[in-house]
Structure formats: C-alpha cells, structure tokens
Short mmCIF file of C-alpha atoms and ligand atoms in Angstrom, two decimals:
data_model
loop_
_atom_site.label_atom_id
_atom_site.label_comp_id
_atom_site.label_asym_id
_atom_site.label_seq_id
_atom_site.Cartn_x
_atom_site.Cartn_y
_atom_site.Cartn_z
CA UNK N 1 43.37 -6.10 -7.37
CA UNK N 2 41.87 -5.55 -10.81
CA UNK N 3 38.32 -6.55 -11.59
CA UNK N 4 39.45 -9.25 -13.99
CA UNK N 5 41.77 -10.73 -11.35
CA UNK N 6 39.14 -10.60 -8.61
CA UNK N 7 36.42 -12.14 -10.73
CA UNK N 8 38.48 -14.82 -12.42
CA UNK N 9 39.39 -16.23 -8.98
CA UNK N 10 35.75 -17.20 -8.53
CA UNK N 11 35.02 -20.87 -8.78
CA UNK N 12 32.89 -21.68 -11.85
CA UNK N 13 33.34 -18.27 -13.48
CA UNK N 14 32.49 -18.44 -17.18
CA UNK N 15 31.75 -15.09 -18.87
CA UNK N 16 29.91 -16.80 -21.74
CA UNK N 17 27.47 -18.82 -19.62
CA UNK N 18 27.50 -17.24 -16.22
CA UNK N 19 25.05 -18.49 -13.62
CA UNK N 20 23.04 -15.80 -11.86
CA UNK N 21 24.50 -16.64 -8.44
CA UNK N 22 28.06 -16.50 -9.86
CA UNK N 23 27.41 -13.14 -11.48
CA UNK N 24 26.02 -11.78 -8.22
CA UNK N 25 29.02 -13.07 -6.26
CA UNK N 26 31.41 -11.72 -8.89
CA UNK N 27 29.91 -8.24 -8.62
CA UNK N 28 29.84 -8.16 -4.83
CA UNK N 29 33.45 -9.35 -4.57
CA UNK N 30 34.60 -6.22 -6.43
CA UNK N 31 32.70 -3.59 -4.44
CA UNK N 32 33.65 -1.44 -1.46
CA UNK N 33 31.07 0.79 0.30
CA UNK N 34 31.34 4.58 0.22
CA UNK N 35 33.24 5.78 3.27
CA UNK N 36 32.06 9.40 3.62
CA UNK N 37 29.56 10.18 6.33
CA UNK N 38 27.40 13.12 7.36
CA UNK N 39 25.27 14.15 10.34
CA UNK N 40 21.59 14.67 9.55
CA UNK N 41 18.33 15.27 11.37
CA UNK N 42 16.37 12.09 12.06
CA UNK N 43 13.45 13.56 10.10
CA UNK N 44 15.57 13.22 6.97
CA UNK N 45 17.08 9.87 7.89
CA UNK N 46 14.43 7.54 6.47
CA UNK N 47 16.08 5.15 4.02
CA UNK N 48 19.59 6.27 4.95
CA UNK N 49 22.32 3.97 6.26
CA UNK N 50 23.66 4.38 9.80
CA UNK N 51 27.36 5.18 10.03
CA UNK N 52 27.44 4.79 13.83
CA UNK N 53 26.09 2.41 16.44
CA UNK N 54 23.22 3.82 18.47
CA UNK N 55 23.91 3.15 22.15
CA UNK N 56 21.23 4.29 24.64
CA UNK N 57 22.31 6.79 27.27
CA UNK N 58 18.92 6.43 28.99
CA UNK N 59 16.55 3.58 29.70
CA UNK N 60 13.33 3.39 27.67
CA UNK N 61 10.99 3.58 29.42
CA UNK N 62 12.90 5.64 31.94
CA UNK N 63 10.78 4.45 34.92
CA UNK N 64 8.71 1.45 35.92
CA UNK N 65 5.18 2.37 34.86
CA UNK N 66 1.67 1.07 34.47
CA UNK N 67 0.55 -0.71 31.31
CA UNK N 68 -3.15 -0.20 32.16
CA UNK N 69 -5.61 2.12 33.87
CA UNK N 70 -6.38 0.78 37.37
CA UNK N 71 -4.90 0.64 40.85
CA UNK N 72 -1.27 0.30 41.88
CA UNK N 73 -1.06 -2.10 44.83
CA UNK N 74 1.32 -4.15 46.89
CA UNK N 75 0.58 -7.71 45.83
CA UNK N 76 1.05 -9.05 49.38
CA UNK N 77 -1.72 -6.65 50.58
CA UNK N 78 -4.39 -8.32 48.47
CA UNK N 79 -5.00 -10.76 51.33
CA UNK N 80 -6.13 -7.83 53.52
CA UNK N 81 -8.93 -6.13 51.63
CA UNK N 82 -10.37 -3.60 51.09
CA UNK N 83 -7.47 -1.30 50.30
CA UNK N 84 -7.43 2.41 50.96
CA UNK N 85 -7.05 4.73 47.94
CA UNK N 86 -4.56 7.43 48.93
CA UNK N 87 -4.01 9.35 45.69
CA UNK N 88 -3.65 9.34 41.91
CA UNK N 89 -0.73 8.83 39.51
CA UNK N 90 -1.19 10.21 35.98
CA UNK N 91 1.11 9.89 32.96
CA UNK N 92 3.62 12.67 33.39
CA UNK N 93 2.36 13.45 36.93
CA UNK N 94 3.71 10.91 39.38
CA UNK N 95 2.20 10.26 42.82
CA UNK N 96 4.54 11.95 45.26
CA UNK N 97 4.08 9.73 48.31
CA UNK N 98 4.82 6.16 49.19
CA UNK N 99 2.41 3.23 49.48
CA UNK N 100 2.02 1.96 53.01
CA UNK N 101 0.46 -1.32 54.14
CA UNK N 102 -3.12 -1.73 52.92
CA UNK N 103 -2.97 1.26 50.60
CA UNK N 104 -3.39 1.69 46.86
CA UNK N 105 -3.09 4.48 44.29
CA UNK N 106 -5.37 5.14 41.34
CA UNK N 107 -3.05 4.89 38.31
CA UNK N 108 -3.31 5.59 34.57
CA UNK N 109 -1.45 3.98 31.65
CA UNK N 110 2.09 5.29 31.43
CA UNK N 111 2.12 6.75 34.95
CA UNK N 112 5.21 6.03 37.07
CA UNK N 113 4.67 3.19 39.55
CA UNK N 114 4.42 4.74 43.03
CA UNK N 115 7.11 3.78 45.49
CA UNK N 116 6.09 0.65 47.37
CA UNK N 117 3.69 -0.67 44.68
CA UNK N 118 4.58 -3.75 42.62
CA UNK N 119 1.36 -4.71 40.81
CA UNK N 120 -1.45 -3.04 38.86
CA UNK N 121 -5.05 -4.24 39.07
CA UNK N 122 -7.13 -3.12 36.09
CA UNK N 123 -9.99 -0.76 36.87
CA UNK N 124 -12.59 -2.99 35.18
CA UNK N 125 -12.32 -5.61 37.96
CA UNK N 126 -11.81 -3.32 40.97
CA UNK N 127 -14.82 -2.32 43.12
CA UNK N 128 -14.82 1.16 44.57
CA UNK N 129 -16.87 2.33 47.54
CA UNK N 130 -15.76 5.81 48.54
CA UNK N 131 -12.02 5.44 49.03
CA UNK N 132 -12.24 1.72 49.74
CA UNK N 133 -11.14 -0.51 46.89
CA UNK N 134 -11.65 -4.26 46.69
CA UNK N 135 -10.12 -6.59 44.18
CA UNK N 136 -11.28 -10.10 43.15
CA UNK N 137 -9.01 -13.14 43.59
CA UNK N 138 -6.81 -14.38 40.73
CA UNK N 139 -4.45 -11.40 40.41
CA UNK N 140 -0.80 -12.13 39.60
CA UNK N 141 2.21 -10.48 41.18
CA UNK N 142 3.80 -7.78 38.94
CA UNK N 143 0.97 -7.91 36.39
CA UNK N 144 0.44 -4.87 34.13
CA UNK N 145 3.76 -3.27 35.04
CA UNK N 146 6.22 -2.12 32.38
CA UNK N 147 9.76 -2.00 33.67
CA UNK N 148 12.40 0.67 33.14
CA UNK N 149 14.67 -0.35 30.27
CA UNK N 150 12.24 -3.00 29.04
CA UNK N 151 12.42 -1.56 25.52
CA UNK N 152 15.96 -0.09 25.45
CA UNK N 153 18.69 -0.42 28.08
CA UNK N 154 21.47 2.03 28.89
CA UNK N 155 24.70 0.86 27.26
CA UNK N 156 23.22 -1.97 25.17
CA UNK N 157 23.67 -1.07 21.46
CA UNK N 158 20.33 -1.10 19.71
CA UNK N 159 21.03 -0.14 16.09
CA UNK N 160 24.30 -1.06 14.43
CA UNK N 161 26.41 0.60 11.74
CA UNK N 162 24.99 -0.45 8.37
CA UNK N 163 21.35 -0.39 9.47
CA UNK N 164 19.00 0.82 6.74
CA UNK N 165 16.73 3.17 8.66
CA UNK N 166 13.04 2.30 8.68
CA UNK N 167 10.24 4.34 10.30
CA UNK N 168 10.45 2.22 13.48
CA UNK N 169 14.20 2.84 13.76
CA UNK N 170 13.68 6.58 13.50
CA UNK N 171 11.06 6.43 16.25
CA UNK N 172 13.42 4.32 18.36
CA UNK N 173 16.20 6.91 18.00
CA UNK N 174 13.73 9.64 18.92
CA UNK N 175 12.68 7.68 22.02
CA UNK N 176 16.28 8.05 23.20
CA UNK N 177 16.06 11.82 22.84
CA UNK N 178 18.51 11.82 19.92
CA UNK N 179 17.72 14.25 17.09
CA UNK N 180 20.68 13.80 14.75
CA UNK N 181 22.47 10.72 13.48
CA UNK N 182 25.59 9.94 11.48
CA UNK N 183 24.81 8.30 8.13
CA UNK N 184 26.77 7.36 5.04
CA UNK N 185 26.57 9.90 2.27
CA UNK N 186 24.15 9.09 -0.50
CA UNK N 187 25.49 7.07 -3.39
CA UNK N 188 25.72 9.08 -6.62
CA UNK N 189 24.38 7.20 -9.60
CA UNK N 190 24.60 8.52 -13.18
CA UNK N 191 22.57 6.84 -15.90
CA UNK N 192 21.82 7.13 -19.58
CA UNK N 193 20.07 5.21 -22.32
CA UNK N 194 21.88 4.37 -25.55
CA UNK N 195 20.40 3.80 -28.98
CA UNK N 196 19.90 5.55 -32.33
CA UNK N 197 16.26 4.44 -32.33
CA UNK N 198 15.38 6.35 -29.16
CA UNK N 199 13.18 9.41 -29.18
CA UNK N 200 12.74 11.60 -26.13
CA UNK N 201 9.34 12.46 -24.72
CA UNK N 202 8.04 15.64 -26.34
CA UNK N 203 9.55 14.92 -29.76
CA UNK N 204 7.31 13.29 -32.39
CA UNK N 205 8.26 9.71 -33.30
CA UNK N 206 10.08 9.44 -36.60
CA UNK N 207 10.07 6.34 -38.77
CA UNK N 208 11.61 3.40 -36.86
CA UNK N 209 11.89 5.25 -33.57
CA UNK N 210 10.58 4.31 -30.13
CA UNK N 211 10.27 6.42 -27.05
CA UNK N 212 12.96 5.88 -24.47
CA UNK N 213 11.26 4.23 -21.50
CA UNK N 214 14.27 2.64 -19.81
CA UNK N 215 15.51 5.88 -18.36
CA UNK N 216 12.17 6.38 -16.66
CA UNK N 217 11.93 2.89 -15.15
CA UNK N 218 15.53 3.33 -13.99
CA UNK N 219 14.62 6.68 -12.49
CA UNK N 220 11.76 5.03 -10.59
CA UNK N 221 13.83 2.10 -9.34
CA UNK N 222 16.70 4.35 -8.27
CA UNK N 223 14.34 6.77 -6.51
CA UNK N 224 13.14 3.94 -4.31
CA UNK N 225 16.70 3.18 -3.26
CA UNK N 226 17.22 6.74 -2.13
CA UNK N 227 20.37 7.36 -4.17
CA UNK N 228 21.36 10.69 -5.67
CA UNK N 229 20.56 10.54 -9.37
CA UNK N 230 22.30 12.13 -12.33
CA UNK N 231 20.12 11.65 -15.41
CA UNK N 232 22.33 12.06 -18.48
CA UNK N 233 19.63 11.57 -21.08
CA UNK N 234 19.83 9.58 -24.29
CA UNK N 235 23.18 9.03 -25.99
CA UNK N 236 23.39 8.07 -29.68
CA UNK N 237 25.32 4.98 -30.77
CA UNK N 238 28.31 7.08 -31.83
CA UNK N 239 31.77 6.34 -30.41
CA UNK N 240 32.74 9.94 -29.65
CA UNK N 241 29.41 10.75 -27.95
CA UNK N 242 29.47 7.55 -25.94
CA UNK N 243 33.08 8.11 -24.89
CA UNK N 244 32.25 11.62 -23.73
CA UNK N 245 29.18 10.41 -21.81
CA UNK N 246 31.11 7.62 -20.08
CA UNK N 247 33.92 9.98 -19.10
CA UNK N 248 31.57 12.61 -17.71
CA UNK N 249 29.41 10.07 -15.86
CA UNK N 250 32.38 8.35 -14.24
CA UNK N 251 33.78 11.65 -13.01
CA UNK N 252 30.52 12.72 -11.38
CA UNK N 253 29.24 9.46 -9.96
CA UNK N 254 30.09 6.41 -7.87
CA UNK N 255 28.10 4.22 -10.22
CA UNK N 256 27.20 4.51 -13.90
CA UNK N 257 24.23 2.59 -15.30
CA UNK N 258 23.52 2.38 -19.01
CA UNK N 259 20.90 0.54 -21.04
CA UNK N 260 21.34 -0.95 -24.48
CA UNK N 261 24.41 -1.45 -26.59
CA UNK N 262 25.73 -4.60 -24.91
CA UNK N 263 24.06 -7.18 -27.13
CA UNK N 264 26.09 -9.17 -29.63
CA UNK N 265 25.65 -6.76 -32.56
CA UNK N 266 26.87 -3.75 -30.67
CA UNK N 267 29.13 -5.18 -28.02
CA UNK N 268 32.28 -5.16 -30.10
CA UNK N 269 32.20 -1.47 -30.60
CA UNK N 270 31.34 -0.76 -26.97
CA UNK N 271 33.93 -3.30 -25.92
CA UNK N 272 36.70 -1.44 -27.73
CA UNK N 273 35.56 1.80 -26.21
CA UNK N 274 35.49 0.31 -22.73
CA UNK N 275 38.92 -1.16 -23.21
CA UNK N 276 40.23 2.37 -23.67
CA UNK N 277 38.26 3.91 -20.81
CA UNK N 278 38.48 1.33 -18.08
CA UNK N 279 38.16 -2.29 -17.17
CA UNK N 280 34.85 -3.79 -18.18
CA UNK N 281 33.70 -7.39 -18.47
CA UNK N 282 31.04 -8.49 -20.94
CA UNK N 283 28.91 -11.34 -19.73
CA UNK N 284 26.35 -13.67 -21.18
CA UNK N 285 24.34 -14.59 -18.15
CA UNK N 286 22.37 -17.82 -18.06
CA UNK N 287 19.10 -16.09 -17.36
CA UNK N 288 15.92 -14.94 -19.02
CA UNK N 289 15.25 -12.19 -19.63
CA UNK N 290 18.48 -10.20 -19.51
CA UNK N 291 21.25 -12.28 -21.02
CA UNK N 292 23.89 -9.75 -22.04
CA UNK N 293 25.32 -7.47 -19.39
CA UNK N 294 28.53 -5.55 -18.80
CA UNK N 295 30.14 -4.92 -15.44
CA UNK N 296 33.32 -3.14 -14.56
CA UNK N 297 35.00 0.09 -13.63
CA UNK N 298 35.64 3.33 -15.45
CA UNK N 299 37.92 5.53 -13.39
CA UNK N 300 36.61 5.19 -9.84
CA UNK N 301 33.03 4.50 -10.90
CA UNK N 302 31.45 1.06 -11.15
CA UNK N 303 29.69 0.44 -14.42
CA UNK N 304 26.57 -1.63 -15.02
CA UNK N 305 25.83 -1.94 -18.73
CA UNK N 306 22.32 -3.34 -18.77
CA UNK N 307 20.57 -4.81 -21.80
CA UNK N 308 18.26 -2.65 -23.89
CA UNK N 309 14.99 -4.51 -23.68
CA UNK N 310 12.77 -2.87 -21.09
CA UNK N 311 11.93 -5.99 -19.06
CA UNK N 312 15.56 -7.15 -19.16
CA UNK N 313 16.57 -3.78 -17.75
CA UNK N 314 14.28 -4.21 -14.77
CA UNK N 315 15.18 -7.83 -14.12
CA UNK N 316 18.94 -7.25 -14.27
CA UNK N 317 18.53 -4.15 -12.12
CA UNK N 318 16.62 -6.02 -9.42
CA UNK N 319 18.78 -9.13 -9.51
CA UNK N 320 22.22 -7.49 -9.68
CA UNK N 321 22.27 -3.72 -9.47
CA UNK N 322 19.94 -3.29 -6.51
CA UNK N 323 22.05 -5.46 -4.19
CA UNK N 324 25.22 -3.80 -5.44
CA UNK N 325 23.89 -0.31 -4.82
CA UNK N 326 22.72 -1.23 -1.33
CA UNK N 327 26.09 -2.73 -0.56
CA UNK N 328 27.90 0.33 -1.93
CA UNK N 329 25.62 2.53 0.19
CA UNK N 330 27.02 0.76 3.25
CA UNK N 331 23.89 -1.19 4.00
CA UNK N 332 24.06 -4.65 5.52
CA UNK N 333 23.27 -7.42 3.06
CA UNK N 334 19.53 -7.50 2.48
CA UNK N 335 18.68 -10.21 0.02
CA UNK N 336 15.13 -10.08 -1.25
CA UNK N 337 13.18 -12.96 0.31
CA UNK N 338 11.94 -15.83 -1.82
CA UNK N 339 8.51 -17.11 -0.82
CA UNK N 340 6.79 -20.24 -2.00
CA UNK N 341 3.49 -20.24 -3.88
CA UNK N 342 1.56 -22.78 -5.92
CA UNK N 343 1.74 -22.52 -9.71
CA UNK N 344 -1.81 -21.90 -10.94
CA UNK N 345 -0.90 -22.94 -14.49
CA UNK N 346 1.75 -24.87 -16.41
CA UNK N 347 4.92 -22.81 -16.94
CA UNK N 348 7.33 -23.28 -19.80
CA UNK N 349 10.97 -23.50 -18.73
CA UNK N 350 14.13 -25.21 -19.93
CA UNK N 351 16.93 -26.26 -17.57
CA UNK N 352 20.23 -24.38 -17.74
CA UNK N 353 19.12 -20.81 -17.03
CA UNK N 354 17.34 -18.91 -14.28
CA UNK N 355 14.05 -17.41 -15.39
CA UNK N 356 12.24 -14.45 -13.94
CA UNK N 357 8.69 -14.73 -15.21
CA UNK N 358 6.35 -11.93 -14.29
CA UNK N 359 3.58 -13.12 -12.01
CA UNK N 360 0.43 -12.24 -10.16
CA UNK N 361 0.30 -13.66 -6.68
CA UNK N 362 -3.27 -14.17 -5.53
CA UNK N 363 -5.16 -15.97 -2.81
CA UNK N 364 -7.47 -18.90 -3.33
CA UNK N 365 -8.96 -20.03 -0.01
CA UNK N 366 -6.01 -20.76 2.27
CA UNK N 367 -3.51 -21.04 -0.62
CA UNK N 368 -1.36 -18.39 -2.25
CA UNK N 369 -1.15 -19.11 -5.94
CA UNK N 370 0.69 -17.45 -8.78
CA UNK N 371 0.03 -17.13 -12.50
CA UNK N 372 2.00 -15.31 -15.17
CA UNK N 373 0.91 -11.96 -16.55
CA UNK N 374 0.56 -13.38 -20.05
CA UNK N 375 2.97 -12.54 -22.85
CA UNK N 376 6.49 -12.79 -21.45
CA UNK N 377 8.66 -11.20 -24.16
CA UNK N 378 11.55 -9.13 -22.81
CA UNK N 379 10.19 -6.12 -24.68
CA UNK N 380 6.71 -6.40 -23.16
CA UNK N 381 6.94 -3.94 -20.29
CA UNK N 382 3.24 -4.43 -19.60
CA UNK N 383 4.18 -7.86 -18.21
CA UNK N 384 6.04 -6.05 -15.40
CA UNK N 385 3.45 -3.37 -14.92
CA UNK N 386 0.66 -5.92 -14.40
CA UNK N 387 2.77 -8.16 -12.16
CA UNK N 388 3.14 -8.05 -8.39
CA UNK N 389 6.02 -10.55 -8.23
CA UNK N 390 8.70 -12.43 -10.11
CA UNK N 391 8.20 -16.16 -10.46
CA UNK N 392 11.79 -17.31 -9.99
CA UNK N 393 12.45 -20.58 -11.82
CA UNK N 394 15.79 -21.99 -10.73
CA UNK N 395 18.71 -22.81 -13.03
CA UNK N 396 18.29 -26.59 -13.01
CA UNK N 397 14.53 -26.59 -13.15
CA UNK N 398 12.54 -27.74 -16.20
CA UNK N 399 8.89 -27.18 -17.10
CA UNK N 400 6.53 -26.57 -14.19
CA UNK N 401 3.14 -28.26 -13.89
CA UNK N 402 0.12 -26.51 -12.39
CA UNK N 403 -0.05 -27.33 -8.68
CA UNK N 404 3.73 -27.50 -8.17
CA UNK N 405 5.40 -25.12 -5.71
CA UNK N 406 7.42 -22.24 -7.18
CA UNK N 407 9.50 -19.45 -5.68
CA UNK N 408 8.21 -15.89 -5.89
CA UNK N 409 9.85 -12.59 -5.14
CA UNK N 410 7.38 -9.87 -4.15
CA UNK N 411 7.68 -6.40 -5.65
CA UNK N 412 6.20 -4.58 -2.64
CA UNK N 413 6.71 -4.86 1.07
CA UNK N 414 5.94 -2.93 4.23
CA UNK N 415 8.82 -0.95 5.63
P1 LIG X 1 20.03 -3.16 -27.56
O1 LIG X 1 20.48 -3.99 -26.41
O2 LIG X 1 20.63 -1.81 -27.57
O3 LIG X 1 20.18 -3.89 -28.86
O4 LIG X 1 18.46 -2.96 -27.37
C1 LIG X 1 17.56 -4.02 -27.49
C2 LIG X 1 16.15 -3.50 -27.72
O5 LIG X 1 15.69 -2.84 -26.56
C3 LIG X 1 16.05 -2.45 -28.81
O6 LIG X 1 15.77 -3.03 -30.02
C4 LIG X 1 14.92 -1.57 -28.37
O7 LIG X 1 13.71 -2.09 -28.90
C5 LIG X 1 14.88 -1.73 -26.89
N1 LIG X 1 15.40 -0.57 -26.22
C6 LIG X 1 16.69 -0.19 -26.12
N2 LIG X 1 16.83 0.93 -25.41
C7 LIG X 1 15.57 1.28 -25.02
C8 LIG X 1 15.05 2.34 -24.24
N3 LIG X 1 15.84 3.26 -23.69
N4 LIG X 1 13.72 2.39 -24.04
C9 LIG X 1 12.91 1.45 -24.57
N5 LIG X 1 13.35 0.42 -25.29
C10 LIG X 1 14.67 0.33 -25.53
MG1 LIG X 2 20.90 -0.33 -28.95
#
C-alpha cells in the first residue's frame, strides 16, 4: 500500500493541522523493520537489537549454593547441638562428602551446598569451640540458600527477539556461557542540512550566513541510537543539487533525514521535487516548536524532512524520528516515559497544539519541580542545552499556573 493510502485511512488525519499523536501513528503505520541479521560478539552487542530468543541451556546458578559465609547444616539437626564440623566448601571447590546426622560444613558464599545440607547459618551467630559448632535458636529452614535455576532456568526463554540490549542483558547472556548473539543489522541513516545561508565550520561567516549546527545535533542524537550514519554535509537550496543529494542518500540508506526547506516559503519547490522522486507528505503539525515536517519514501528509503530551526529539529527528532528509527531497527516499542512534576512558575500555553517547552527539573524538599530554561524561541538552541527535560503541555491544555502538575520527559536515563 502507498504511504498516502496507508496514512489517509487513519481516523482524524488532517495534513494541515495534524495532532502529534496522529502524526506518530501515521508514521509508525508505514514502517517495517529491517530484516537482515548478523552474528556478533556480546562485547559489541550493547545497544543492538536481538534477532533471536535467548533460551538457557543451563541453569543459573548451576547448583544450589550458599548466599552467605557460615555453616551448612541440616535444619532438623539444630535440635541436637552442638554440631560437628567435618570440612569446608569454598566457591569453586565443593565439599566432596555428605553431611551425616549432627554434622555441619564450613561454607563460603557461592560454594555448592554439600549433599545432605538444606540450610546455612551465618558465621556471625555461630559459636565455634574446636570442631564443635553451636547455633542460637531462631534459624529458619532453607535460609541463605540460593537454588539452582533461581536466576535463569533451562528452557525458559529469558530475552526475546526485539530486545534492545542493555549492560544487564549482556551480562545475563554471558552468565549462560554464550559469547555470540544474532542481532538485526544496524539501520543506515543518511542526513544533510539544506539552506543557502549555511556556512560549514572552518569557513569564515559571510554576510547573512550562520554556521550549520543542525547536522551536529543530528549527529549526536543519531550516535546515541547506535545507527550507522552517512553525513552528506550541507546542500544548497538548488533543485539540481537537492535532487542529486536525495537520490544518493536514498540509494545508500534506509532512512534519510534532512533539515530545513519544508517551511511554507520553500515547501512548494521541495514538494515538486519530491513528487518526482518519491512519495512524500507535507504536514503542518499542531505542535510547538516544529510545525512543518515532511514524511514519506524516496525509493526504498524513508524520508524525514525536519524543520530548519535548531530546537524544532531536536523536538521533531525526539517526538517522531527516534521512535521510528527504533522501530525500524527491530526494537520493541519503547515510548519515552512521561513523569509528573510541579510547575514552579506560570507557563504560557494556548489550547490546540502540543508544546514541548524546555525545562529544568529540580528538587525542592520532597517535591520535584520544573521551570523553563528561559527564552523559548525555536531558534534558541541554548534552551535545549540548559534543559534536562521537556515540559510536555498537552494538546487541549491552556495556560498553566505555578503549582499545577505538568508532564515532563527526561533527557537522560540509566541504561
Ligand atoms: P527553513 O526551515 O529552511 O526556513 O529554516 C528555518 C531557520 O532555521 C533558518 O532561518 C535558519 O535560521 C535556521 N536553520 C536552518 N538550517 C539550519 C542549520 N543547519 N543550522 C542552524 N540553523 C539552521
Ligand atoms: Mg532553508
């Protein structure tokens, strides 16, 4: 099905006043993840997407073992004290014998539970006189024992296809003795900035020029997603150069991202060009910043034509492109969480568009509060640089008073 057909089926689709949620749904409904896979070492697998289920062939831990340093005992023997210490079990060096009635074994954390023992008494409470060990009352049967398969069980899938691999996942795979995993190939993303006013770093600024910053923020945001990047530089607002750039980019990459050239003044000319090259939709999204945006396909590549203003580039990237790239990479849906904080100041907002104000989340006593980073123009990149979150003001919402709850989307997270 063509992009126009797919998208126009969506309920409430209006290219000239498209709600953020509709735009996101429209994009996702057109995408299909890359199918190619490769086998790689787990050392290189951080941030990659699993192309196979991981099913344990061994239990982790492999044996019942002690969670503490102390004495391995038979719980029923504790009525007949003292016990006789008959040997030692160390991690990696099991006790070879078997516990008989009234006997115990000195045991260290991680050591295999000796045959016949069912409970571990911690060394801090045990009294030792020669080889006679006594234990105070109040012990519980099976305490301080870790059981085989408690973490991972043979045959029970632990990581599924589509998992985005975090450090813990890589450790988990290693704990199964697996050194290589099947992952989806990296997504290839080509990008360029458009505009006659753009100067490249290294060249002196001429009258009316600005340095191209969008390509560098894009480079940073794409690096974090772990995609393969093809930086195609700055392209002038000239039809033949743009056509050539779009053709080249779409041949090399799965996704093409551009900045600039989609606002009202320029859209007509880009629109004509796109009409020749592929199938591209031009949207006016009910959001701020980041109103104009193009989405579509050129050849086999998906195109995201982002606005030119530096903050609008980042907002549209995070709200639309990021999810799309993760989905195309084969990763399970991973929407960024919205948390609630208290507005520390009045916020200007009109109903009828979603706003992404740049905020600083901070703590005041037990409360998490948020204030804006000052001037919020879509060209003021400093507002992003100083921020640690977006303050997300929903479509229907009007002005916000200090003290009201607002949604925030954090820029950073563990992982
Ligand atoms: P446009 O959407 O092409 O009209 O661009 C809107 C505004 O964004 C321009 O007037 C520039 O000030 C700014 N802009 C466009 N491209 C870039 C870029 N690559 N780096 C920094 N600012 C840009
Ligand atoms: Mg421009």
